[in-house]
Coordinates of C-alpha atoms and ligand atoms in Angstrom, one line a residue:
M1 CA -143.8 -82.5 23.7
A2 CA -146.2 -80.0 22.2
G3 CA -147.0 -77.2 24.6
E4 CA -150.7 -76.7 23.9
D5 CA -153.1 -77.7 26.6
L6 CA -155.6 -80.4 25.6
I7 CA -157.3 -80.9 29.0
V8 CA -157.7 -78.1 31.5
L9 CA -159.4 -78.3 34.9
E10 CA -159.9 -75.1 36.8
N11 CA -161.0 -74.7 40.3
V12 CA -162.9 -78.0 40.2
N13 CA -164.9 -79.1 43.2
K14 CA -167.0 -82.2 43.8
W15 CA -168.8 -83.6 46.7
F16 CA -170.2 -87.0 47.4
G17 CA -172.7 -85.9 50.1
P18 CA -170.6 -84.5 52.9
L19 CA -167.3 -85.7 51.4
H20 CA -165.4 -83.0 49.5
V21 CA -163.8 -85.4 47.1
L22 CA -162.2 -82.9 44.7
Q23 CA -161.1 -79.6 46.3
D24 CA -160.2 -76.6 44.1
V25 CA -158.4 -78.8 41.6
D26 CA -156.4 -77.1 38.9
L27 CA -154.7 -79.3 36.3
S28 CA -153.6 -78.9 32.7
V29 CA -152.5 -81.7 30.5
A30 CA -150.6 -80.7 27.3
R31 CA -151.1 -82.5 24.0
G32 CA -148.8 -85.5 24.0
E33 CA -148.2 -85.4 27.7
V34 CA -148.4 -88.4 30.0
V35 CA -149.6 -87.5 33.5
V36 CA -149.6 -90.1 36.2
V37 CA -151.9 -89.5 39.2
I38 CA -150.8 -91.2 42.4
G39 CA -151.8 -90.9 46.0
P40 CA -153.4 -92.8 48.9
S41 CA -156.6 -94.8 48.6
G42 CA -159.6 -92.6 48.7
S43 CA -157.8 -89.4 47.8
G44 CA -160.0 -88.8 44.7
K45 CA -157.8 -90.0 41.9
S46 CA -160.5 -92.1 40.2
T47 CA -163.0 -89.3 40.6
L48 CA -160.6 -86.9 39.0
C49 CA -160.0 -89.2 36.1
R50 CA -163.8 -89.9 35.6
A51 CA -164.6 -86.2 35.7
I52 CA -162.5 -85.6 32.6
N53 CA -164.9 -87.5 30.4
R54 CA -167.9 -86.6 32.6
L55 CA -168.6 -90.0 34.0
E56 CA -168.7 -88.0 37.2
P57 CA -170.3 -84.5 36.9
I58 CA -168.6 -81.8 38.9
D59 CA -170.3 -79.4 41.3
S60 CA -168.2 -76.3 40.5
G61 CA -165.3 -75.1 38.4
T62 CA -164.6 -75.8 34.7
I63 CA -163.2 -78.6 32.7
T64 CA -162.3 -78.0 29.0
F65 CA -161.2 -80.5 26.5
D66 CA -159.5 -79.3 23.3
G67 CA -160.7 -75.8 24.0
Q68 CA -164.4 -76.7 24.6
P69 CA -166.2 -77.0 27.9
L70 CA -167.3 -80.5 28.6
P71 CA -170.8 -81.0 27.2
A72 CA -173.5 -82.1 29.7
E73 CA -175.5 -84.6 27.6
G74 CA -176.6 -85.9 24.2
R75 CA -174.6 -86.1 21.1
P76 CA -171.9 -83.7 22.1
L77 CA -171.2 -85.8 25.2
A78 CA -171.1 -89.0 23.1
R79 CA -168.6 -87.2 20.8
L80 CA -166.5 -86.2 23.8
R81 CA -166.5 -89.7 25.1
S82 CA -165.3 -91.0 21.7
E83 CA -162.4 -88.4 21.8
V84 CA -161.4 -89.2 25.3
G85 CA -161.0 -93.0 25.6
M86 CA -161.2 -94.6 28.9
V87 CA -159.7 -97.9 30.2
F88 CA -161.1 -99.2 33.5
Q89 CA -159.8 -101.5 36.1
S90 CA -162.4 -104.0 35.3
F91 CA -162.0 -104.0 31.4
N92 CA -165.8 -103.6 30.8
L93 CA -165.8 -105.7 27.6
F94 CA -169.1 -106.9 26.2
A95 CA -169.2 -110.5 27.4
H96 CA -171.4 -111.9 24.6
K97 CA -169.4 -110.3 21.8
T98 CA -166.2 -111.5 20.3
I99 CA -162.9 -109.7 20.8
L100 CA -163.1 -108.3 17.3
Q101 CA -166.7 -107.2 17.7
N102 CA -165.8 -105.5 21.0
V103 CA -163.2 -103.4 19.2
M104 CA -165.4 -102.7 16.1
L105 CA -168.5 -101.7 17.9
G106 CA -167.8 -98.1 18.8
P107 CA -166.6 -97.1 15.4
V108 CA -169.6 -98.7 13.7
K109 CA -172.3 -97.6 16.1
V110 CA -171.0 -94.2 17.2
R111 CA -168.9 -93.2 14.3
K112 CA -171.1 -94.9 11.6
E113 CA -168.0 -96.3 10.0
K114 CA -168.3 -99.0 7.4
A115 CA -167.9 -102.5 8.9
A116 CA -165.0 -103.4 6.6
V117 CA -163.1 -100.2 7.5
A118 CA -163.8 -100.7 11.3
R119 CA -162.8 -104.4 11.0
D120 CA -159.5 -103.6 9.3
R121 CA -158.5 -101.1 11.9
A122 CA -159.7 -103.3 14.7
M123 CA -157.5 -106.2 13.4
A124 CA -154.5 -103.8 13.1
L125 CA -155.1 -102.7 16.7
L126 CA -155.4 -106.2 18.0
E127 CA -152.2 -107.0 16.1
R128 CA -150.6 -104.1 17.8
V129 CA -151.6 -105.2 21.3
G130 CA -150.6 -108.8 20.5
I131 CA -154.1 -110.4 20.5
A132 CA -155.0 -110.7 16.8
S133 CA -155.0 -114.5 17.0
Q134 CA -157.7 -114.3 19.7
A135 CA -160.0 -112.1 17.6
D136 CA -162.9 -114.6 17.4
K137 CA -162.9 -115.6 21.1
L138 CA -165.2 -114.3 23.8
P139 CA -163.7 -112.1 26.5
A140 CA -164.1 -114.8 29.2
Q141 CA -161.8 -117.1 27.1
L142 CA -158.9 -114.6 27.6
S143 CA -156.7 -113.9 30.5
G144 CA -157.2 -110.6 32.4
G145 CA -154.1 -109.2 30.9
Q146 CA -155.3 -110.0 27.4
Q147 CA -158.7 -108.6 28.1
Q148 CA -157.2 -105.4 29.3
R149 CA -155.1 -105.2 26.1
V150 CA -158.4 -105.6 24.2
A151 CA -159.9 -102.8 26.2
I152 CA -157.0 -100.6 25.2
A153 CA -157.4 -101.6 21.5
R154 CA -161.1 -100.8 21.8
A155 CA -160.4 -97.4 23.2
L156 CA -157.8 -96.7 20.4
A157 CA -160.3 -97.8 17.7
M158 CA -162.2 -94.6 18.3
Q159 CA -159.0 -92.7 17.4
P160 CA -159.2 -90.7 20.6
K161 CA -157.3 -87.5 21.2
A162 CA -156.5 -88.6 24.8
L163 CA -156.8 -91.8 26.8
L164 CA -157.7 -92.0 30.5
F165 CA -156.6 -95.1 32.5
D166 CA -158.2 -95.7 35.9
E167 CA -156.1 -98.3 37.7
P168 CA -155.8 -100.4 34.6
T169 CA -153.6 -103.1 36.2
S170 CA -155.1 -103.3 39.7
A171 CA -157.4 -106.2 38.9
L172 CA -154.7 -108.3 37.2
D173 CA -152.7 -111.1 38.5
P174 CA -149.1 -109.9 39.0
E175 CA -147.7 -111.8 36.1
M176 CA -150.0 -110.0 33.7
V177 CA -149.3 -106.5 34.8
G178 CA -146.2 -106.1 32.7
E179 CA -147.9 -107.0 29.4
V180 CA -150.4 -104.2 29.9
L181 CA -147.9 -101.7 31.1
D182 CA -145.8 -102.5 28.0
V183 CA -148.7 -101.5 25.7
M184 CA -149.2 -98.3 27.7
T185 CA -145.6 -97.4 27.6
S186 CA -145.4 -97.8 23.9
L187 CA -148.5 -95.6 23.5
A188 CA -146.8 -93.0 25.7
K189 CA -143.7 -93.1 23.6
E190 CA -145.7 -92.6 20.5
G191 CA -147.1 -89.3 21.8
M192 CA -150.6 -90.3 23.0
T193 CA -152.0 -87.8 25.6
M194 CA -152.6 -89.9 28.7
V195 CA -153.9 -89.5 32.2
V196 CA -153.1 -92.6 34.2
V197 CA -154.3 -93.3 37.7
T198 CA -152.1 -96.1 39.0
H199 CA -150.2 -97.6 41.9
E200 CA -147.4 -98.8 39.5
M201 CA -144.6 -96.6 40.5
G202 CA -142.3 -98.1 37.9
F203 CA -144.6 -96.9 35.1
A204 CA -144.8 -93.5 36.8
R205 CA -141.0 -93.3 36.9
H206 CA -140.4 -94.5 33.3
A207 CA -143.3 -93.4 31.2
A208 CA -144.7 -90.2 32.9
N209 CA -143.8 -86.7 31.9
R210 CA -145.3 -85.5 35.1
V211 CA -146.4 -87.1 38.4
V212 CA -149.4 -85.6 40.2
F213 CA -149.7 -86.5 43.8
M214 CA -153.2 -86.3 45.3
A215 CA -154.3 -86.5 49.0
D216 CA -157.7 -85.8 50.5
G217 CA -159.1 -84.4 47.3
Q218 CA -156.3 -82.0 46.7
L219 CA -153.5 -81.9 44.2
V220 CA -150.7 -81.6 46.7
E221 CA -147.7 -81.5 44.4
Q222 CA -146.7 -82.2 40.9
A223 CA -143.3 -82.6 39.2
P224 CA -141.4 -84.7 36.6
P225 CA -141.0 -88.2 38.0
A226 CA -137.3 -88.0 38.6
E227 CA -137.7 -84.9 40.7
F228 CA -140.8 -86.1 42.5
F229 CA -139.4 -89.5 43.5
A230 CA -136.0 -88.1 44.5
N231 CA -137.2 -85.0 46.3
P232 CA -140.9 -85.0 47.3
K233 CA -141.7 -81.7 48.9
S234 CA -144.8 -82.2 51.0
D235 CA -144.9 -84.3 54.1
R236 CA -147.9 -86.2 52.6
A237 CA -146.0 -87.2 49.6
K238 CA -142.9 -88.1 51.7
D239 CA -145.1 -90.2 53.9
F240 CA -146.8 -91.9 51.0
L241 CA -143.5 -92.7 49.2
S242 CA -141.9 -94.0 52.4
K243 CA -144.8 -96.5 52.7
I244 CA -144.8 -97.8 49.2
L245 CA -141.1 -97.7 48.3
T246 CA -139.9 -99.7 51.2
H247 CA -139.1 -102.7 49.1
Ligands
ATP301 N1 -170.3 -92.8 43.9 C1 -169.8 -92.5 45.1 N2 -170.6 -92.1 46.1 C2 -170.1 -91.8 47.3 N3 -168.8 -91.8 47.6 C3 -167.9 -92.1 46.6 C4 -168.4 -92.5 45.3 N4 -167.3 -92.7 44.6 C5 -166.2 -92.6 45.4 N5 -166.6 -92.2 46.6 C6 -165.7 -91.9 47.7 O1 -164.9 -90.8 47.3 C7 -163.6 -90.9 47.8 C8 -162.6 -90.9 46.6 O2 -162.8 -92.0 45.8 P1 -161.9 -92.3 44.6 O3 -162.3 -93.6 44.0 O4 -161.9 -91.1 43.6 O5 -160.5 -92.4 45.3 P2 -159.1 -93.0 44.7 O6 -158.1 -92.1 45.1 O7 -159.2 -93.4 43.3 O8 -159.0 -94.3 45.6 P3 -158.4 -95.8 45.3 O9 -156.9 -95.7 45.0 O10 -158.8 -96.6 46.5 O11 -159.2 -96.3 44.1 C9 -163.5 -92.2 48.6 O12 -163.7 -91.9 49.9 C10 -164.7 -93.0 48.0 O13 -165.3 -93.8 49.0

């Protein structure tokens, strides 16, 4: 793994009204690193993930991406969002566009790529996530697992420097979780920089370089997965793991 930091959060704070949802958060993610964020419901994991591409503005502290502070608006923000792909729980595909159009849209509209170039890459990405044969269908004609794989292809089409995943398998029927995690695992092995909020402990164990445990808006502890799962240090992490790893 390359050592250079791609994403750096320093002393980040965010409130939702009276709720201090991110509390003095410090986190660095190196190029090529896969960081899995886990923790109890409501601990601020999604907010942390969304702050990294400024879907949630922060109240204090700094976040830098590839050496630059996050831009607040306009074209620089659009550029940042194209460099930091995001995959959501709810897929967020355009319902009235085909699968292929969904994957081509960003490169053509935002990157001003020629349609033929964008189409070729989109088809290659759909091939890679195993959906090329569905390219002309509408999202609603696909299963949830297939739609989420399209969403990953769409994020990759922008050739991002990092990918953020916010509970990408939480909305899926159980039998579809594996196909999405397989795609994510292969991206991780290929060296994509990834921040993944998930409740899938198997993915955390096998694909993460580092597990970050959050509780009540704070990064309570972080460690390589083998170390974290075998020997959690804080009472909060021990308690969390005892609840989720009982079967
Ligand atoms: N837009 C918002 N306005 C007000 N409160 C919010 C908003 N978004 C999230 N919250 C609150 O902030 C806290 C943290 O939410 P967040 O979604 O980041 O947690 P999480 O750790 O991802 O939880 P989960 O695992 O349940 O998704 C929660 O108490 C949530 O209700």
